[in-house]
């Protein structure tokens, strides 16, 4: 009797999860389906889940457009998001390790100040960041969307919490073997923190990839735009071309989905280990 009840509960749970998954996936699926429709079918008020006829005209038009260089925007976003995520790891990892594993005066106040900056609205920093970028002559170039924000507080906070879970015995053994702090950091802490580093890289990549407000302030020429900013202009020029808009959305979502499927093992491992101590 108990076994039948557990099977029933498991079946109901799977059914509920399937319904929730369908609710979340249906907009993405309809976006993909619409990108393969003709202009007329995409504008139809009758929902059509199977394109009839199936066509790639929207992809050809989007990728070959001279007025809206979507492929150039795609490459700009890919370079900017990858460079930004890598720079976040370079700046956050040493700071987080120092705040987690080193003992020095003012460690707690410094960490408190770092965490306090998380409560500062990003829009407040638009003008100061623009003035700095302008002084560096980075306006209308990719460094303007790569460097600002790379030394943010979230990466330090996130990695610090993970570094606190590392066993102290490993560092003590390394010190007995003659390793200095930098060697312990690079040879022990970083390799053990690959799940957390992969998770932070993914989150930083997504943040930069989806950023819309900052690029429209610092990227001026159409060839320098990133994909979100470029698609904003593209939507204004093609407000009723749903086939083109959905095609642009599909192109924008491809790197995100690929990166997630590649890094999901590290992300899951990082989350599952986040509560473990030595």
Tab-separated table of C-alpha atoms in Angstrom:
chain	number	residue	atom	x	y	z
A	1	UNK	CA	0.000	0.000	0.000
A	2	UNK	CA	2.784	2.390	0.948
A	3	UNK	CA	4.630	1.521	-2.266
A	4	UNK	CA	1.559	2.336	-4.388
A	5	UNK	CA	1.123	5.635	-2.551
A	6	UNK	CA	4.758	6.593	-3.185
A	7	UNK	CA	4.371	5.751	-6.885
A	8	UNK	CA	1.236	7.879	-7.069
A	9	UNK	CA	2.969	10.813	-5.397
A	10	UNK	CA	5.961	10.451	-7.718
A	11	UNK	CA	3.679	10.346	-10.750
A	12	UNK	CA	1.801	13.446	-9.617
A	13	UNK	CA	5.083	15.243	-8.927
A	14	UNK	CA	6.388	14.396	-12.396
A	15	UNK	CA	3.111	15.561	-13.911
A	16	UNK	CA	3.289	18.907	-12.092
A	17	UNK	CA	6.931	19.369	-13.117
A	18	UNK	CA	6.055	18.545	-16.724
A	19	UNK	CA	3.288	21.175	-16.717
A	20	UNK	CA	5.628	23.792	-15.225
A	21	UNK	CA	8.330	22.929	-17.767
A	22	UNK	CA	5.806	23.229	-20.600
A	23	UNK	CA	4.736	26.664	-19.356
A	24	UNK	CA	8.323	27.880	-19.314
A	25	UNK	CA	9.327	26.289	-22.619
A	26	UNK	CA	6.259	27.184	-24.673
A	27	UNK	CA	7.287	30.839	-25.292
A	28	UNK	CA	10.763	29.717	-26.393
A	29	UNK	CA	9.302	27.046	-28.633
A	30	UNK	CA	6.845	29.494	-30.198
A	31	UNK	CA	9.690	31.965	-30.758
A	32	UNK	CA	11.644	29.269	-32.594
A	33	UNK	CA	8.619	28.187	-34.625
A	34	UNK	CA	7.783	31.763	-35.621
A	35	UNK	CA	11.309	32.334	-36.913
A	36	UNK	CA	10.673	29.661	-39.570
A	37	UNK	CA	7.371	31.145	-40.739
A	38	UNK	CA	6.660	33.402	-43.668
A	39	UNK	CA	5.909	37.072	-43.027
A	40	UNK	CA	2.197	36.529	-43.523
A	41	UNK	CA	2.021	33.449	-41.276
A	42	UNK	CA	3.966	35.214	-38.512
A	43	UNK	CA	1.471	38.083	-38.524
A	44	UNK	CA	-1.544	35.793	-38.413
A	45	UNK	CA	-3.741	36.107	-35.328
A	46	UNK	CA	-4.340	32.338	-35.347
A	47	UNK	CA	-1.600	30.480	-33.411
A	48	UNK	CA	0.305	28.078	-35.640
A	49	UNK	CA	2.721	25.711	-33.915
A	50	UNK	CA	3.923	24.030	-37.111
A	51	UNK	CA	5.239	26.410	-39.813
A	52	UNK	CA	3.368	25.960	-43.072
A	53	UNK	CA	5.263	26.525	-45.246
A	54	UNK	CA	8.594	26.042	-43.499
A	55	UNK	CA	11.049	28.717	-44.674
A	56	UNK	CA	14.464	30.170	-43.833
A	57	UNK	CA	13.725	33.506	-45.479
A	58	UNK	CA	13.772	35.378	-42.165
A	59	UNK	CA	17.240	34.054	-41.325
A	60	UNK	CA	18.538	34.982	-44.783
A	61	UNK	CA	17.111	38.478	-44.500
A	62	UNK	CA	18.426	39.058	-40.986
A	63	UNK	CA	21.928	37.716	-41.598
A	64	UNK	CA	22.404	39.496	-44.928
A	65	UNK	CA	20.899	42.860	-43.994
A	66	UNK	CA	23.246	45.799	-44.567
A	67	UNK	CA	21.134	48.260	-42.582
A	68	UNK	CA	21.103	46.001	-39.499
A	69	UNK	CA	24.375	44.001	-39.288
A	70	UNK	CA	23.057	41.368	-36.876
A	71	UNK	CA	26.043	39.076	-37.410
A	72	UNK	CA	28.432	41.901	-36.495
A	73	UNK	CA	26.378	42.653	-33.387
A	74	UNK	CA	26.474	38.961	-32.497
A	75	UNK	CA	30.286	38.827	-32.730
A	76	UNK	CA	30.615	42.071	-30.749
A	77	UNK	CA	28.426	40.670	-27.973
A	78	UNK	CA	30.326	37.381	-27.953
A	79	UNK	CA	33.688	39.130	-27.612
A	80	UNK	CA	32.390	41.579	-25.015
A	81	UNK	CA	30.644	38.988	-22.843
A	82	UNK	CA	33.570	36.547	-22.960
A	83	UNK	CA	36.135	39.232	-22.200
A	84	UNK	CA	34.021	40.670	-19.387
A	85	UNK	CA	33.431	37.260	-17.771
A	86	UNK	CA	37.144	36.397	-17.943
A	87	UNK	CA	38.070	39.760	-16.420
A	88	UNK	CA	35.559	39.220	-13.609
A	89	UNK	CA	37.322	35.970	-12.668
A	90	UNK	CA	40.746	37.627	-12.787
A	91	UNK	CA	39.692	40.438	-10.442
A	92	UNK	CA	37.286	38.604	-8.143
A	93	UNK	CA	39.232	35.416	-7.391
A	94	UNK	CA	42.312	36.983	-5.679
A	95	UNK	CA	40.167	39.450	-3.712
A	96	UNK	CA	37.756	36.741	-2.597
A	97	UNK	CA	40.566	34.419	-1.540
A	98	UNK	CA	42.229	37.152	0.502
A	99	UNK	CA	38.974	38.014	2.278
A	100	UNK	CA	38.190	34.344	2.935
A	101	UNK	CA	41.502	32.721	3.865
A	102	UNK	CA	43.907	35.442	4.980
A	103	UNK	CA	43.947	36.935	8.467
A	104	UNK	CA	44.600	40.684	8.554
A	105	UNK	CA	43.265	43.792	10.255
A	106	UNK	CA	40.147	45.431	8.793
A	107	UNK	CA	39.253	42.274	6.875
A	108	UNK	CA	35.657	42.345	8.106
A	109	UNK	CA	35.119	46.102	7.527
A	110	UNK	CA	36.562	45.807	4.018
A	111	UNK	CA	34.251	42.925	3.206
A	112	UNK	CA	31.309	44.864	4.639
A	113	UNK	CA	32.086	47.810	2.366
A	114	UNK	CA	32.354	45.485	-0.634
A	115	UNK	CA	28.977	43.926	0.136
A	116	UNK	CA	27.435	47.351	0.743
A	117	UNK	CA	28.203	48.356	-2.847
A	118	UNK	CA	25.742	45.675	-3.985
A	119	UNK	CA	22.951	47.957	-2.774
A	120	UNK	CA	24.024	50.853	-5.008
A	121	UNK	CA	21.641	51.081	-8.008
A	122	UNK	CA	23.636	50.534	-11.229
A	123	UNK	CA	21.932	53.507	-12.889
A	124	UNK	CA	23.678	55.807	-10.388
A	125	UNK	CA	27.033	54.810	-11.908
A	126	UNK	CA	26.107	55.578	-15.514
A	127	UNK	CA	27.461	59.138	-15.587
A	128	UNK	CA	30.691	58.464	-13.575
A	129	UNK	CA	31.457	55.397	-15.694
A	130	UNK	CA	30.793	57.310	-18.902
A	131	UNK	CA	33.134	60.116	-17.847
A	132	UNK	CA	35.885	57.605	-17.080
A	133	UNK	CA	35.360	55.735	-20.347
A	134	UNK	CA	35.375	59.020	-22.250
A	135	UNK	CA	38.650	60.103	-20.619
A	136	UNK	CA	40.206	56.774	-21.640
A	137	UNK	CA	38.986	57.284	-25.236
A	138	UNK	CA	37.043	54.018	-25.105
A	139	UNK	CA	33.708	55.439	-26.276
A	140	UNK	CA	32.343	53.500	-29.271
A	141	UNK	CA	34.707	50.567	-28.672
A	142	UNK	CA	34.368	47.156	-27.040
A	143	UNK	CA	36.573	47.945	-23.990
A	144	UNK	CA	33.795	50.334	-22.935
A	145	UNK	CA	31.441	47.374	-22.389
A	146	UNK	CA	34.089	44.909	-21.176
A	147	UNK	CA	36.003	46.689	-18.421
A	148	UNK	CA	33.386	48.696	-16.431
A	149	UNK	CA	31.760	46.471	-13.860
A	150	UNK	CA	34.395	43.738	-14.122
A	151	UNK	CA	35.522	44.409	-10.549
A	152	UNK	CA	32.041	44.209	-9.090
A	153	UNK	CA	31.183	43.108	-5.584
A	154	UNK	CA	29.038	40.131	-6.520
A	155	UNK	CA	31.946	38.081	-7.852
A	156	UNK	CA	33.978	38.738	-4.700
A	157	UNK	CA	31.062	37.818	-2.447
A	158	UNK	CA	30.196	34.691	-4.430
A	159	UNK	CA	33.726	33.273	-4.570
A	160	UNK	CA	34.470	34.210	-0.968
A	161	UNK	CA	31.566	32.068	0.199
A	162	UNK	CA	32.957	29.147	-1.784
A	163	UNK	CA	36.555	29.644	-0.596
A	164	UNK	CA	35.300	29.500	2.996
A	165	UNK	CA	34.185	25.888	2.388
A	166	UNK	CA	37.647	24.681	1.354
A	167	UNK	CA	39.387	22.447	3.911
A	168	UNK	CA	42.029	24.334	5.882
A	169	UNK	CA	44.098	21.156	6.233
A	170	UNK	CA	45.070	21.347	2.568
A	171	UNK	CA	46.594	24.792	3.028
A	172	UNK	CA	48.412	23.713	6.180
A	173	UNK	CA	49.894	20.707	4.369
A	174	UNK	CA	50.968	22.937	1.470
A	175	UNK	CA	52.646	25.369	3.862
A	176	UNK	CA	54.552	22.499	5.443
A	177	UNK	CA	55.741	21.568	1.954
A	178	UNK	CA	57.128	25.083	1.496
A	179	UNK	CA	54.392	26.650	-0.625
A	180	UNK	CA	53.758	30.350	-0.311
A	181	UNK	CA	50.324	31.953	-0.389
A	182	UNK	CA	50.349	32.593	-4.126
A	183	UNK	CA	51.257	28.967	-4.837
A	184	UNK	CA	48.512	27.752	-2.497
A	185	UNK	CA	46.029	30.048	-4.250
A	186	UNK	CA	46.953	29.001	-7.788
A	187	UNK	CA	47.716	25.304	-7.175
A	188	UNK	CA	45.087	24.375	-4.567
A	189	UNK	CA	42.328	26.956	-4.166
A	190	UNK	CA	41.658	27.655	-7.844
A	191	UNK	CA	41.600	24.016	-9.028
A	192	UNK	CA	39.233	23.069	-6.207
A	193	UNK	CA	37.006	26.036	-7.056
A	194	UNK	CA	36.425	25.215	-10.718
A	195	UNK	CA	32.660	24.710	-10.207
A	196	UNK	CA	32.333	28.117	-8.539
A	197	UNK	CA	34.530	29.761	-11.175
A	198	UNK	CA	32.462	28.212	-13.976
A	199	UNK	CA	29.247	29.388	-12.316
A	200	UNK	CA	30.555	32.941	-11.902
A	201	UNK	CA	31.803	32.957	-15.506
A	202	UNK	CA	28.360	31.893	-16.710
A	203	UNK	CA	26.533	34.502	-14.614
A	204	UNK	CA	28.928	37.268	-15.683
A	205	UNK	CA	28.628	36.234	-19.327
A	206	UNK	CA	24.835	36.357	-19.145
A	207	UNK	CA	24.852	39.735	-17.387
A	208	UNK	CA	27.035	41.317	-20.055
A	209	UNK	CA	25.293	39.508	-22.918
A	210	UNK	CA	21.864	40.783	-21.827
A	211	UNK	CA	22.986	44.304	-20.947
A	212	UNK	CA	21.009	46.880	-22.925
A	213	UNK	CA	21.246	50.234	-21.133
A	214	UNK	CA	25.027	50.724	-20.880
A	215	UNK	CA	25.876	49.802	-24.519
A	216	UNK	CA	23.435	52.345	-25.932
A	217	UNK	CA	25.273	55.065	-23.980
A	218	UNK	CA	28.824	54.211	-25.037
A	219	UNK	CA	28.441	52.472	-28.430
A	220	UNK	CA	27.470	55.023	-31.058
A	221	UNK	CA	28.090	53.630	-34.533
A	222	UNK	CA	25.888	50.786	-35.856
A	223	UNK	CA	28.925	48.546	-36.433
A	224	UNK	CA	30.015	48.823	-32.786
A	225	UNK	CA	26.704	47.876	-31.181
A	226	UNK	CA	26.236	44.725	-29.154
A	227	UNK	CA	23.318	42.420	-29.893
A	228	UNK	CA	20.766	43.696	-27.299
A	229	UNK	CA	21.313	47.333	-28.276
A	230	UNK	CA	21.326	46.470	-31.970
A	231	UNK	CA	18.161	44.407	-31.701
A	232	UNK	CA	16.489	47.345	-29.988
A	233	UNK	CA	17.118	49.434	-33.089
A	234	UNK	CA	16.176	46.471	-35.252
A	235	UNK	CA	12.834	46.163	-33.480
A	236	UNK	CA	12.118	49.839	-34.044
A	237	UNK	CA	12.719	49.428	-37.761
A	238	UNK	CA	10.752	46.165	-38.056
A	239	UNK	CA	8.041	46.520	-35.420
A	240	UNK	CA	5.505	44.430	-37.378
A	241	UNK	CA	7.919	41.876	-38.847
A	242	UNK	CA	7.454	39.226	-36.186
A	243	UNK	CA	9.346	36.661	-38.238
A	244	UNK	CA	12.433	38.894	-38.235
A	245	UNK	CA	12.089	39.817	-34.568
A	246	UNK	CA	11.789	36.181	-33.511
A	247	UNK	CA	14.765	35.281	-35.697
A	248	UNK	CA	16.852	37.914	-33.951
A	249	UNK	CA	15.726	36.596	-30.563
A	250	UNK	CA	16.679	33.030	-31.549
A	251	UNK	CA	20.136	34.180	-32.652
A	252	UNK	CA	20.563	36.042	-29.355
A	253	UNK	CA	19.592	32.981	-27.300
A	254	UNK	CA	21.889	30.440	-29.004
A	255	UNK	CA	25.152	31.258	-27.135
A	256	UNK	CA	23.296	31.374	-23.814
A	257	UNK	CA	21.794	27.924	-24.318
A	258	UNK	CA	25.067	26.441	-25.575
A	259	UNK	CA	27.029	27.876	-22.662
A	260	UNK	CA	24.473	26.574	-20.177
A	261	UNK	CA	24.519	23.026	-21.553
A	262	UNK	CA	28.322	23.024	-21.580
A	263	UNK	CA	28.696	24.422	-18.051
A	264	UNK	CA	25.662	22.933	-16.322
A	265	UNK	CA	27.694	20.109	-14.733
A	266	UNK	CA	30.010	22.646	-13.104
A	267	UNK	CA	27.104	24.844	-12.055
A	268	UNK	CA	25.219	21.970	-10.425
A	269	UNK	CA	28.380	20.794	-8.675
A	270	UNK	CA	29.102	24.304	-7.426
A	271	UNK	CA	25.610	24.673	-5.999
A	272	UNK	CA	25.633	21.208	-4.408
A	273	UNK	CA	29.003	21.859	-2.724
A	274	UNK	CA	28.261	25.377	-1.585
A	275	UNK	CA	27.109	24.269	1.861
A	276	UNK	CA	29.922	21.808	2.611
A	277	UNK	CA	32.607	22.521	5.156
A	278	UNK	CA	36.083	20.961	5.285
